[in-house]
PDB file of C-alpha atoms in Angstrom:
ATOM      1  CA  UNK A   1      -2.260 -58.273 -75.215  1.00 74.00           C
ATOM      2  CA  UNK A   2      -1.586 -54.570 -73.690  1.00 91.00           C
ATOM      3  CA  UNK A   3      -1.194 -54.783 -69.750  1.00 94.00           C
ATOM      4  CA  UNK A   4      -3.348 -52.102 -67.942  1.00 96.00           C
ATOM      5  CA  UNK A   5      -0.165 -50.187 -66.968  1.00 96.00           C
ATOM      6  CA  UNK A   6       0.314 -49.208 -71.084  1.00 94.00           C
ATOM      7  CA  UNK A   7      -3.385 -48.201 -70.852  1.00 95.00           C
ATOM      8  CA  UNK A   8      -4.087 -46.142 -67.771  1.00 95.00           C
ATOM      9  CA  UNK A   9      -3.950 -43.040 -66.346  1.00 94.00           C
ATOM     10  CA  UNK A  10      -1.607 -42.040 -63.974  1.00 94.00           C
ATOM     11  CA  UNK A  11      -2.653 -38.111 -63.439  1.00 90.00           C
ATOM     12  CA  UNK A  12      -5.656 -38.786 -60.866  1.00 90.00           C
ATOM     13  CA  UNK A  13      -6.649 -36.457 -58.525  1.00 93.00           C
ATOM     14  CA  UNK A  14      -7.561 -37.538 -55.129  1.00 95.00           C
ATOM     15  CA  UNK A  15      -9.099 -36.302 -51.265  1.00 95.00           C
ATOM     16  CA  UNK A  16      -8.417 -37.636 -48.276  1.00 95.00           C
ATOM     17  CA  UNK A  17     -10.663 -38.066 -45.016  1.00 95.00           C
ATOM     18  CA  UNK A  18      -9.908 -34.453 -44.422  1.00 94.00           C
ATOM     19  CA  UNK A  19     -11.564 -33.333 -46.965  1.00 95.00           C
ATOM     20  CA  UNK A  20     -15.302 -32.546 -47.849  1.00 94.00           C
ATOM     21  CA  UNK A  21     -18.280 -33.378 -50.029  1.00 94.00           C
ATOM     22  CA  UNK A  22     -17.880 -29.629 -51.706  1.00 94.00           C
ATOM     23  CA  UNK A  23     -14.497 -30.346 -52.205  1.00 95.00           C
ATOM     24  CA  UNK A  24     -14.611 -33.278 -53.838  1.00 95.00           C
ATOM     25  CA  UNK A  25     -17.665 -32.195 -56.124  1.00 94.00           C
ATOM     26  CA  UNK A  26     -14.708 -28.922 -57.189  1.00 96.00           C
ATOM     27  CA  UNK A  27     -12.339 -30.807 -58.165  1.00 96.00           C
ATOM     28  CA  UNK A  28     -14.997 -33.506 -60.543  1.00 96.00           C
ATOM     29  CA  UNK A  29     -15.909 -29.837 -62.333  1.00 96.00           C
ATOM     30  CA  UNK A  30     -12.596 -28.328 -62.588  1.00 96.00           C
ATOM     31  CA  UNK A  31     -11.151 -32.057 -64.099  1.00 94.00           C
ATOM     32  CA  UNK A  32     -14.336 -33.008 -65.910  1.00 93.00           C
ATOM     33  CA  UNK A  33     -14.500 -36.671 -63.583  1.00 93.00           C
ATOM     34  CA  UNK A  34     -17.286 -38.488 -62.439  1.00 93.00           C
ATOM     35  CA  UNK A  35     -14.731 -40.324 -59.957  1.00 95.00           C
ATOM     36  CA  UNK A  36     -12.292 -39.693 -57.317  1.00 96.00           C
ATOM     37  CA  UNK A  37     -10.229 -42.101 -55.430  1.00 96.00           C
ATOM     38  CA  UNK A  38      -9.897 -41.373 -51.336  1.00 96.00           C
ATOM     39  CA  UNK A  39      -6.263 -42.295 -49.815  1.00 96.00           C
ATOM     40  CA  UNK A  40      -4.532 -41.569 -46.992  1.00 93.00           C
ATOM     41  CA  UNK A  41      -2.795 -38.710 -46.748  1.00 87.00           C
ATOM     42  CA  UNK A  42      -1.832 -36.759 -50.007  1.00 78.00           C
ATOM     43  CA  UNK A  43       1.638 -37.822 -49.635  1.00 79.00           C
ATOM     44  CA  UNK A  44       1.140 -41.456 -48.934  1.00 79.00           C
ATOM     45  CA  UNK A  45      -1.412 -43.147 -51.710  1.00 89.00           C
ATOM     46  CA  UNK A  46      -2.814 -46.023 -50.003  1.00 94.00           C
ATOM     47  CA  UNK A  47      -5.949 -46.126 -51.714  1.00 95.00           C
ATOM     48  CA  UNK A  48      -9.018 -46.431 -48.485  1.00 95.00           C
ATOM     49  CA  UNK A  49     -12.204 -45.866 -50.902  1.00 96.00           C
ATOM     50  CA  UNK A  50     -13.211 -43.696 -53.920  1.00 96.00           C
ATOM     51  CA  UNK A  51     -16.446 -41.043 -54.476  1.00 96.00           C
ATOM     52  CA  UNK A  52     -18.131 -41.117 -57.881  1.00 95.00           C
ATOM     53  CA  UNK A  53     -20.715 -38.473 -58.748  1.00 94.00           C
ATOM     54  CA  UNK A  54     -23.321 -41.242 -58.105  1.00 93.00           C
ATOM     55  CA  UNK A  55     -22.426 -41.652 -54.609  1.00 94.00           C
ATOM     56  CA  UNK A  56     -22.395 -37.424 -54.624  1.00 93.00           C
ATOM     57  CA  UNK A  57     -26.060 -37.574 -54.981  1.00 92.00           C
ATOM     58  CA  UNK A  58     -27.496 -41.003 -53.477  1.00 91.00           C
ATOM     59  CA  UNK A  59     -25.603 -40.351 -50.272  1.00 92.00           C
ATOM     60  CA  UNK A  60     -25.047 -36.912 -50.545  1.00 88.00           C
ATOM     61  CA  UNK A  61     -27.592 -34.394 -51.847  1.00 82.00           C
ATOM     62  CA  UNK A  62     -30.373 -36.843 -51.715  1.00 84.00           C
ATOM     63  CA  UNK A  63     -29.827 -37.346 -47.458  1.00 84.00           C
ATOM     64  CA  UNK A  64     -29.792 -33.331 -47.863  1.00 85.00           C
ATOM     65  CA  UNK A  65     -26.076 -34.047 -46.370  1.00 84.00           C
ATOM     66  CA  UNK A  66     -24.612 -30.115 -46.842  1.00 82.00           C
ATOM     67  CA  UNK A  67     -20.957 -29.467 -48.838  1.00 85.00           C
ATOM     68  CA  UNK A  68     -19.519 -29.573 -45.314  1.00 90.00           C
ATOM     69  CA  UNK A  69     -20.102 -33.745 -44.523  1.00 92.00           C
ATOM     70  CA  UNK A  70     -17.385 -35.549 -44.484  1.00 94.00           C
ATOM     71  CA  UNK A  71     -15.695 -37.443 -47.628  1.00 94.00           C
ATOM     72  CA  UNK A  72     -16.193 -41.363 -45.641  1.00 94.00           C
ATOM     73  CA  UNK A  73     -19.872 -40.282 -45.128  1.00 94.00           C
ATOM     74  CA  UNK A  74     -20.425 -40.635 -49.266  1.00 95.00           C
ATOM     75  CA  UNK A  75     -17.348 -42.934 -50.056  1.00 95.00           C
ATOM     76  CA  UNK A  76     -17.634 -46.417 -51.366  1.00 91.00           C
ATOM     77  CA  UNK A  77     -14.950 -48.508 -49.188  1.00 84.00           C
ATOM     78  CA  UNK A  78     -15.726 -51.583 -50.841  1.00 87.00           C
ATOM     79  CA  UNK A  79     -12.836 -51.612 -53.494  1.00 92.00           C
ATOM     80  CA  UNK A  80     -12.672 -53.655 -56.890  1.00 95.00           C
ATOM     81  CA  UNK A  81      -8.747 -52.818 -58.027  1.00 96.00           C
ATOM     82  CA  UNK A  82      -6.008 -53.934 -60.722  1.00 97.00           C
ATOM     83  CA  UNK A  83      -2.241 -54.494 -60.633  1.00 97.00           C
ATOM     84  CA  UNK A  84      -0.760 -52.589 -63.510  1.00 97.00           C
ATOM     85  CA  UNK A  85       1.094 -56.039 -64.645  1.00 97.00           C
ATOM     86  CA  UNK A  86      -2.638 -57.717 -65.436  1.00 97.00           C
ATOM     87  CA  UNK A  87      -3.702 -57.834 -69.081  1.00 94.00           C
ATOM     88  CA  UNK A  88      -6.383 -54.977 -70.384  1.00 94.00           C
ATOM     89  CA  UNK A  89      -8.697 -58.257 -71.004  1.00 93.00           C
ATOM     90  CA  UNK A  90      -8.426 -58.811 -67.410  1.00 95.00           C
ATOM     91  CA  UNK A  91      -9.447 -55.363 -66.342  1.00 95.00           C
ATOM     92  CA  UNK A  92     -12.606 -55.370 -68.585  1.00 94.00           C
ATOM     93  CA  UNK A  93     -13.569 -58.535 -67.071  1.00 94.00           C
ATOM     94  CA  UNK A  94     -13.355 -57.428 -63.920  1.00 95.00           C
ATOM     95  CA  UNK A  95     -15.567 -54.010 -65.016  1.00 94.00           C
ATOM     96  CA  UNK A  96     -18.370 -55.962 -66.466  1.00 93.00           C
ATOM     97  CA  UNK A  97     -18.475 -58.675 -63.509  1.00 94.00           C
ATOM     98  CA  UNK A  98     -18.726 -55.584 -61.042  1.00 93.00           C
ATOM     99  CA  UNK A  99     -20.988 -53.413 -63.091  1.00 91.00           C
ATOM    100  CA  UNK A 100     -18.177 -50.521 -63.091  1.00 92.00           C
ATOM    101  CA  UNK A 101     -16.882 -48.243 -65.231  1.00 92.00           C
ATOM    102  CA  UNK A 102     -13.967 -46.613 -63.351  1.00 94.00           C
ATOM    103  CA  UNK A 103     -10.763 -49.542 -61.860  1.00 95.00           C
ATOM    104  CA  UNK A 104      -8.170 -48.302 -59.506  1.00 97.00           C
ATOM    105  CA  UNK A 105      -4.768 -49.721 -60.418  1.00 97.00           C
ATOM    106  CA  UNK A 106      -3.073 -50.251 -56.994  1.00 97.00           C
ATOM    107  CA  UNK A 107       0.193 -51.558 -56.878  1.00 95.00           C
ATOM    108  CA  UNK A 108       1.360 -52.273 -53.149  1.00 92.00           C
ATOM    109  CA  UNK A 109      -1.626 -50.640 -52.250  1.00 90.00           C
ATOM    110  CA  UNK A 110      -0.353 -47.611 -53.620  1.00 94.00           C
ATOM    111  CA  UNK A 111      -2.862 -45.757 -56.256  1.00 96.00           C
ATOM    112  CA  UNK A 112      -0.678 -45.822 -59.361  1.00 96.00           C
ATOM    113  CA  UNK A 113      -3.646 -44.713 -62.058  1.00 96.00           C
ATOM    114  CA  UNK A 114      -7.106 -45.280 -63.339  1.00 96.00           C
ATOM    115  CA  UNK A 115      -8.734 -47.176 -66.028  1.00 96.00           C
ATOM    116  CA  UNK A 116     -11.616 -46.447 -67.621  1.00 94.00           C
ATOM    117  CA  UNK A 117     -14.151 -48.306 -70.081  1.00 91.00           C
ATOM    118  CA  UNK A 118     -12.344 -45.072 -72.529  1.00 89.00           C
ATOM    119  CA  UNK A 119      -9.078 -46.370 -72.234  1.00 90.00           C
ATOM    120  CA  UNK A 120      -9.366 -49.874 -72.725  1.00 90.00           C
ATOM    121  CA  UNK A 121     -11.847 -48.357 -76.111  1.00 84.00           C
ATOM    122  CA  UNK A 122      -8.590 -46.732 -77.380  1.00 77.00           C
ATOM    123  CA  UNK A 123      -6.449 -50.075 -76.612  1.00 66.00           C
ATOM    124  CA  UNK A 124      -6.771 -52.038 -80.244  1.00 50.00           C
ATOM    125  CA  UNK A 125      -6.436 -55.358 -78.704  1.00 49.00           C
ATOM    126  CA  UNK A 126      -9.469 -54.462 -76.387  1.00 42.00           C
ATOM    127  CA  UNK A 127     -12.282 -52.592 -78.299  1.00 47.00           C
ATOM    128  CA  UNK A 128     -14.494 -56.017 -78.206  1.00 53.00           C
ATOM    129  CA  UNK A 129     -14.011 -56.330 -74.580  1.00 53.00           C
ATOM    130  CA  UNK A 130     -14.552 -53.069 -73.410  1.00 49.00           C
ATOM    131  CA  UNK A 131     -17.674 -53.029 -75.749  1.00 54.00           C
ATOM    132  CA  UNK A 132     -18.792 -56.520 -74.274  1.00 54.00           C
ATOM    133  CA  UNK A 133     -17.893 -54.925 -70.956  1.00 51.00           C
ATOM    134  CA  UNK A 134     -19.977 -51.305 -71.632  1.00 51.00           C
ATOM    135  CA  UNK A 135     -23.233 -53.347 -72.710  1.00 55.00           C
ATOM    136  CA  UNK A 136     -23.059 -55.684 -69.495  1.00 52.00           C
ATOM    137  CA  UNK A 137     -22.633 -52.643 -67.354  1.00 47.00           C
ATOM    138  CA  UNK A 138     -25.655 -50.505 -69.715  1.00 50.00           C
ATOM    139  CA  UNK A 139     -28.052 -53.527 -68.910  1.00 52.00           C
ATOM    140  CA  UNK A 140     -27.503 -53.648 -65.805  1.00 50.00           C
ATOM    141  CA  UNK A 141     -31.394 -52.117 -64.088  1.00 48.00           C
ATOM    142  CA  UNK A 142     -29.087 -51.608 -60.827  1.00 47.00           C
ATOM    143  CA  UNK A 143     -26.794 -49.532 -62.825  1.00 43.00           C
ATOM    144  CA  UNK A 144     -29.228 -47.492 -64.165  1.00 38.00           C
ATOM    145  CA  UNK A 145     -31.291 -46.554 -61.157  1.00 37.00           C
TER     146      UNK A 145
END
């Protein structure tokens, strides 16, 4: 069994509470993301809350909120995370029981990476759970809305 730590990504860019909505929405174009993790300060990674281009529009463009609002006005700060000791299996459990797509791997509640749905595809001894994992999340009517 791979742990998450041989399966995620440790280049993730991040904002803090200094930044802005427009700011975050740059840097999902420029790195082709669909989720940012908040911390901090840029040198200190405690992970406070992450933006995903969902939360961009729901409480973002649709409130008519302009590029200027604040990041913690359209940040989730309810956090689902993984060590990067736990076992991939473990990960896309915890993905399909929260309907998510994106985990935060926090280790001393430090942001250390991000795994996706993608990366536990790619991990061989995973590809049935991240597929069980993708069709619980896909039927999901909450999701989808």
């Amino acid at each position: 069994m791979k742990a998450v730590r041989d399966l995620m990504s440790t280049e993730c860019k991040t904002v803090t509470l200094q930044d802005n909505v427009h700011e975050i929405a740059v840097i999902m174009a420029e790195n082709d993301t669909g989720f940012v993790p908040v911390v901090e300060t840029e040198d200190h990674k405690k992970i406070i809350g992450v933006v995903t281009d969902r939360d961009l529009v729901l409480r973002g463009y649709a409130q008519k909120r302009p590029g200027s609002c604040p990041v913690q006005d359209v940040m989730s700060g309810s956090l689902i995370t993984i060590s990067p000791d736990q076992d991939a299996e473990a990960a896309a459990d915890l993905m399909a029981q929260h309907q998510i797509r994106r985990l935060p791997v926090v280790e001393d509640g430090n942001l250390v990476g991000i795994i996706t749905l993608g990366d536990l595809s790619l991990g061989s001894t995973t590809g049935r759970d991240a597929g069980i994992a993708l069709s619980e999340i896909s039927e999901d009517p909450h999701y989808l809305q």
